[in-house]
Short mmCIF file of C-alpha atoms in Angstrom, two decimals:
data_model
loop_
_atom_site.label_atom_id
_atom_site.label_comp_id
_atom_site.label_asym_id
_atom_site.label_seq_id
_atom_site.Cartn_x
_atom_site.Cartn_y
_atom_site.Cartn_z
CA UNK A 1 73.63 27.56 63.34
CA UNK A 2 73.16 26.27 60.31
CA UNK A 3 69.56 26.45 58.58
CA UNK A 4 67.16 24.26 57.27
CA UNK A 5 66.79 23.25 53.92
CA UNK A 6 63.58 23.83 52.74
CA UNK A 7 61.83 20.54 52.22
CA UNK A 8 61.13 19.75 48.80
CA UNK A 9 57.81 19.92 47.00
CA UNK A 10 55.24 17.38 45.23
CA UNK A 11 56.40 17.33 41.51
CA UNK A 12 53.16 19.49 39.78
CA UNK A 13 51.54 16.92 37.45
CA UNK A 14 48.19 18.53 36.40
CA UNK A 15 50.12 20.99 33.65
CA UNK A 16 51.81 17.39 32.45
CA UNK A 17 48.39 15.51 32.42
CA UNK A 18 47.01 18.02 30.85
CA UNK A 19 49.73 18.07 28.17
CA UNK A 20 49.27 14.42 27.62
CA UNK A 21 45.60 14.54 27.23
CA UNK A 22 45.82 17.36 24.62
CA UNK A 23 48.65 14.55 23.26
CA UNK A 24 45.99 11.95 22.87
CA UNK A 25 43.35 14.21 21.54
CA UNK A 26 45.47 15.50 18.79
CA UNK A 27 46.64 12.00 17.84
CA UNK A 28 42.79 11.05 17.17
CA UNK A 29 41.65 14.36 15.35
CA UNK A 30 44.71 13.13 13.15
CA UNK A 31 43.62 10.02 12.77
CA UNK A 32 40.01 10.91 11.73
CA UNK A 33 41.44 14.05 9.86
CA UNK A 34 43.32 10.97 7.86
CA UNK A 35 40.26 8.66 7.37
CA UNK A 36 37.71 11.64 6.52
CA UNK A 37 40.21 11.15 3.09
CA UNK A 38 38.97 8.35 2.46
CA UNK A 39 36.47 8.20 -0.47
CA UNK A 40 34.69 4.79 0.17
CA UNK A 41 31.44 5.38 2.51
CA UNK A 42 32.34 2.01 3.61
CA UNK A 43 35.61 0.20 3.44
CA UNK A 44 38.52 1.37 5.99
CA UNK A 45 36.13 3.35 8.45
CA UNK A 46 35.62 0.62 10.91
CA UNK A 47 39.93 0.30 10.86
CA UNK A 48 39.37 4.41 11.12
CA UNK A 49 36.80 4.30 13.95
CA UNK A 50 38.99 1.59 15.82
CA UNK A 51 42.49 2.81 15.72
CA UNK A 52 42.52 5.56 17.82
CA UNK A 53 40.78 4.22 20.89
CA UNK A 54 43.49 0.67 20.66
CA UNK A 55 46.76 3.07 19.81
CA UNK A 56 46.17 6.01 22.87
CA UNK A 57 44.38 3.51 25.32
CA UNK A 58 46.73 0.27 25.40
CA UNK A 59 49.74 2.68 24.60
CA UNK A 60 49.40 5.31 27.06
CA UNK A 61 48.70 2.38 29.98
CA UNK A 62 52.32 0.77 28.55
CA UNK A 63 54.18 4.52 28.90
CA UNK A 64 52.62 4.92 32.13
CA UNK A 65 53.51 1.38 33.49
CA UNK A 66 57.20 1.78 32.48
CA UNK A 67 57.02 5.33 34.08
CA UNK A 68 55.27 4.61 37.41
CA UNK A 69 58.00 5.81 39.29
CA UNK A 70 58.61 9.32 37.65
CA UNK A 71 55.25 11.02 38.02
CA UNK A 72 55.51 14.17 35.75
CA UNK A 73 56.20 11.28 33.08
CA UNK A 74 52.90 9.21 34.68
CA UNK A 75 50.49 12.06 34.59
CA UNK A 76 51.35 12.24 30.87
CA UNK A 77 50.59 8.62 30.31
CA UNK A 78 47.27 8.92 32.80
CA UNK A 79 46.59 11.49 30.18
CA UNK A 80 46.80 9.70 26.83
CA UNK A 81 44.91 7.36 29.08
CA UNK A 82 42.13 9.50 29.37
CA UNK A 83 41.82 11.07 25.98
CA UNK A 84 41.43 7.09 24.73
CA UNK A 85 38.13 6.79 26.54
CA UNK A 86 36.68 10.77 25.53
CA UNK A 87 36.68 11.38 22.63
CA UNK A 88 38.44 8.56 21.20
CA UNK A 89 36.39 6.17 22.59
CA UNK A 90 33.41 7.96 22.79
CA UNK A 91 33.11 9.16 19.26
CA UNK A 92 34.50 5.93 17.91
CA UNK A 93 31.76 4.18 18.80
CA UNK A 94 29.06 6.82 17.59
CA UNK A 95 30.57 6.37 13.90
CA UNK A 96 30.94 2.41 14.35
CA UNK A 97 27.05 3.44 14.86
CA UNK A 98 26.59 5.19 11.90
CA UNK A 99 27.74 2.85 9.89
CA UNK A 100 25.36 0.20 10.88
CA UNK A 101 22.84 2.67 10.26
CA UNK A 102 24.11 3.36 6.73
CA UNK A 103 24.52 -0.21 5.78
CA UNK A 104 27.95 -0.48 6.07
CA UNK A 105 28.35 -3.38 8.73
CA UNK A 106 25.76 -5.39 7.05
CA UNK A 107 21.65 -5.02 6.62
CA UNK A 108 19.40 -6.61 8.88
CA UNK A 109 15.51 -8.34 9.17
CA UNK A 110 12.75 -7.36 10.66
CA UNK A 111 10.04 -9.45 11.16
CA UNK A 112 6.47 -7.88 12.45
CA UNK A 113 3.07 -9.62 13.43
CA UNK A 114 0.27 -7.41 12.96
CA UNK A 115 1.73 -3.86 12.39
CA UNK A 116 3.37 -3.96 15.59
CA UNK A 117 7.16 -3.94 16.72
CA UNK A 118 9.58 -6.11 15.95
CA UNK A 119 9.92 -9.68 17.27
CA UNK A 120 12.22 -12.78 17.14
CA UNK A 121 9.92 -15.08 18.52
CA UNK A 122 6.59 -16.15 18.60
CA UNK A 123 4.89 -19.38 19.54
CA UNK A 124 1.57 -21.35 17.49
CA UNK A 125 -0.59 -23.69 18.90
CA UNK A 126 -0.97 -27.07 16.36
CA UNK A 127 -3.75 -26.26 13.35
CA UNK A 128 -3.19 -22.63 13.80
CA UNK A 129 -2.12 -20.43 10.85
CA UNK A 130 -0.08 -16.57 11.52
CA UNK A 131 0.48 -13.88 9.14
CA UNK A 132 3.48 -12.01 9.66
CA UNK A 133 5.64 -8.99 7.94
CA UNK A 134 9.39 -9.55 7.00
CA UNK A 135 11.39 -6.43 5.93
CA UNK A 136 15.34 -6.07 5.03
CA UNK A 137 16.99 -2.62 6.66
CA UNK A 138 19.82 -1.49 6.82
CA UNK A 139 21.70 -2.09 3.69
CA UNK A 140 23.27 0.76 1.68
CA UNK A 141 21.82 0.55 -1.95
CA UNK A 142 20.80 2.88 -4.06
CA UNK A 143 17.01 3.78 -3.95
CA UNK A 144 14.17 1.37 -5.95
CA UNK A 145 17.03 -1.36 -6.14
CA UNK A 146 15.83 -4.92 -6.40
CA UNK A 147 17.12 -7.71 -3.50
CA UNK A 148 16.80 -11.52 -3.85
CA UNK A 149 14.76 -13.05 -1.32
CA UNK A 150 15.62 -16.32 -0.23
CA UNK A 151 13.76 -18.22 3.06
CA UNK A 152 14.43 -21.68 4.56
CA UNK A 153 12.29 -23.13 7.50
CA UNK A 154 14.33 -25.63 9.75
CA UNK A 155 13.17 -28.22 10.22
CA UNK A 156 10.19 -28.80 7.60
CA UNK A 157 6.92 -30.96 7.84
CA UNK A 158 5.31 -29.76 10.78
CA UNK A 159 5.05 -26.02 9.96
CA UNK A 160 4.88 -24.78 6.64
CA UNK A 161 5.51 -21.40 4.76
CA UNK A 162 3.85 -19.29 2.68
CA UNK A 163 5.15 -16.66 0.93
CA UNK A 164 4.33 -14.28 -2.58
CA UNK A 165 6.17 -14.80 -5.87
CA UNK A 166 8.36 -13.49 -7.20
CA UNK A 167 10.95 -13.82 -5.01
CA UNK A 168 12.06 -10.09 -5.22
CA UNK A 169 11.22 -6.66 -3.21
CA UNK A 170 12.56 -3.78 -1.97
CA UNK A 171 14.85 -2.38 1.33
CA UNK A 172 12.55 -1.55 3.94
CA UNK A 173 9.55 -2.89 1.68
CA UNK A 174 7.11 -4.94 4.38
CA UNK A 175 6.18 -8.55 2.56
CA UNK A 176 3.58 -9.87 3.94
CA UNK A 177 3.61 -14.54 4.43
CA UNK A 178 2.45 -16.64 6.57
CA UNK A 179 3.03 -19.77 8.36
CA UNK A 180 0.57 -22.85 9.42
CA UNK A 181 1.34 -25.28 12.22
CA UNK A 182 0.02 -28.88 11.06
CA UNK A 183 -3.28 -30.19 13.23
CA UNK A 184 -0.87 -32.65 14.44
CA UNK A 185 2.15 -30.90 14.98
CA UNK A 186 4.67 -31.70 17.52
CA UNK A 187 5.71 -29.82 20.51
CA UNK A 188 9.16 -28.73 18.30
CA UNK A 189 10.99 -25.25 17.77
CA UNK A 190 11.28 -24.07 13.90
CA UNK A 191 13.86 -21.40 12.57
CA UNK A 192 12.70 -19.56 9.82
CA UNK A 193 15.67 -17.85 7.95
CA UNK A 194 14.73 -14.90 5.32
CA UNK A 195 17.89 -13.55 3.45
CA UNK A 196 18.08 -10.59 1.10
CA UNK A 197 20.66 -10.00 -1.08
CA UNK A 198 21.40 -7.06 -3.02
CA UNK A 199 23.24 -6.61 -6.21
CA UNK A 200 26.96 -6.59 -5.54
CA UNK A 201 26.89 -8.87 -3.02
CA UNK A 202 25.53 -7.23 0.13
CA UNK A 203 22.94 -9.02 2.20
CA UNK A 204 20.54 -9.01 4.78
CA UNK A 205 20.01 -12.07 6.60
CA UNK A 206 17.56 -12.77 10.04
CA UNK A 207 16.20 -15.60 11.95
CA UNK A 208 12.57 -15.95 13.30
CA UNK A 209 12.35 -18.68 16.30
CA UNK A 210 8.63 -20.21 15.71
CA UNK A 211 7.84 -22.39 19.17
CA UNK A 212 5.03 -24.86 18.25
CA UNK A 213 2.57 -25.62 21.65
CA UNK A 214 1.39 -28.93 20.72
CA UNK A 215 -0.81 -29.08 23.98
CA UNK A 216 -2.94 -26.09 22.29
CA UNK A 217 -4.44 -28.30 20.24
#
């Protein structure tokens, strides 16, 4: 009587996944061990931020693909897989946030009515006349520095725009202007564009949507 042969066992994967996630994570502490070299505050660190999430998360769904049928081999891919999305991912996009926050990706405009939050819209009835805040944030300059204020209102005639001379302030410095709907406006929608542009080139630009209610006259 001849016996059995025992029958075989499930291939164990987790030790493999395992040693492809610790794969992944190793490739992005590299790769931000690499861009923490980097001397420019700006330049390179969104390529930085991005390149480890697109290398370990397109590239480790590629290995696995061409290894579907070997799974020791898949549960290393399914493991680059998942080191892509944490950390990679995760802390990728936390310094793609800190770099807005620093300037980096660009200022932006706030515009206020009376002290309170933020808003990109409002809406005036014809005749009536708004005061409003405009402030540029976000831009990485060194402190007390000078922008150039620019503004355009599109289109003209119907609403009109008031703002101090000169045409110069400060990051994060509220100026104050205002804007007056003609008695006989239209029923029409006005962009109002304030840009501020620091020395070197770097700028903050926002739009304002003004909605004029010609029936509140």
């Amino acid at each position: 009587m001849t016996a059995t042969p025992p029958a075989p066992t499930a291939p164990r994967t987790l030790p493999t996944f395992l040693m492809g996630f610790a794969l992944g994570v190793a490739v992005f502490l590299l790769i931000r061990l690499l861009g923490g070299l980097n001397p420019d505050l700006c330049r390179g660190r969104t390529t930085t931020a991005l390149l480890a999430p697109l290398l370990l998360g397109p590239g480790g769904l590629g290995f696995t693909a061409t290894v579907w049928n070997r799974p020791r081999w898949r549960a290393v891919g399914l493991g680059v897989v998942v080191a892509s999305l944490f950390p990679a991912l995760f802390f990728s996009a936390r310094d793609l946030s800190s770099l807005r926050g620093a300037g980096c990706a660009g200022g932006y405009v706030v515009y206020a009515e009376g002290g309170g939050r933020g808003t990109g819209e409002i809406t005036m009835r014809a005749g009536e006349t708004r005061t409003l805040t405009v402030r540029a944030s976000g831009l990485n300059v060194p402190a007390g520095t000078l922008l150039t204020r620019a503004e355009r209102l599109t289109p003209g005639g119907d609403v009109t725009l008031n703002t101090p001379a000169p045409g110069r302030t400060r990051p994060n410095e509220p100026l104050t202007f205002t804007l007056r709907a003609a008695p006989n406006a239209q029923l029409q929608t006005h962009t109002l564009t304030f840009t501020f542009t620091a020395p070197g080139g770097r700028a903050a630009t926002g739009d304002l949507t003004v909605n004029v209610d010609a029936a509140g006259r």
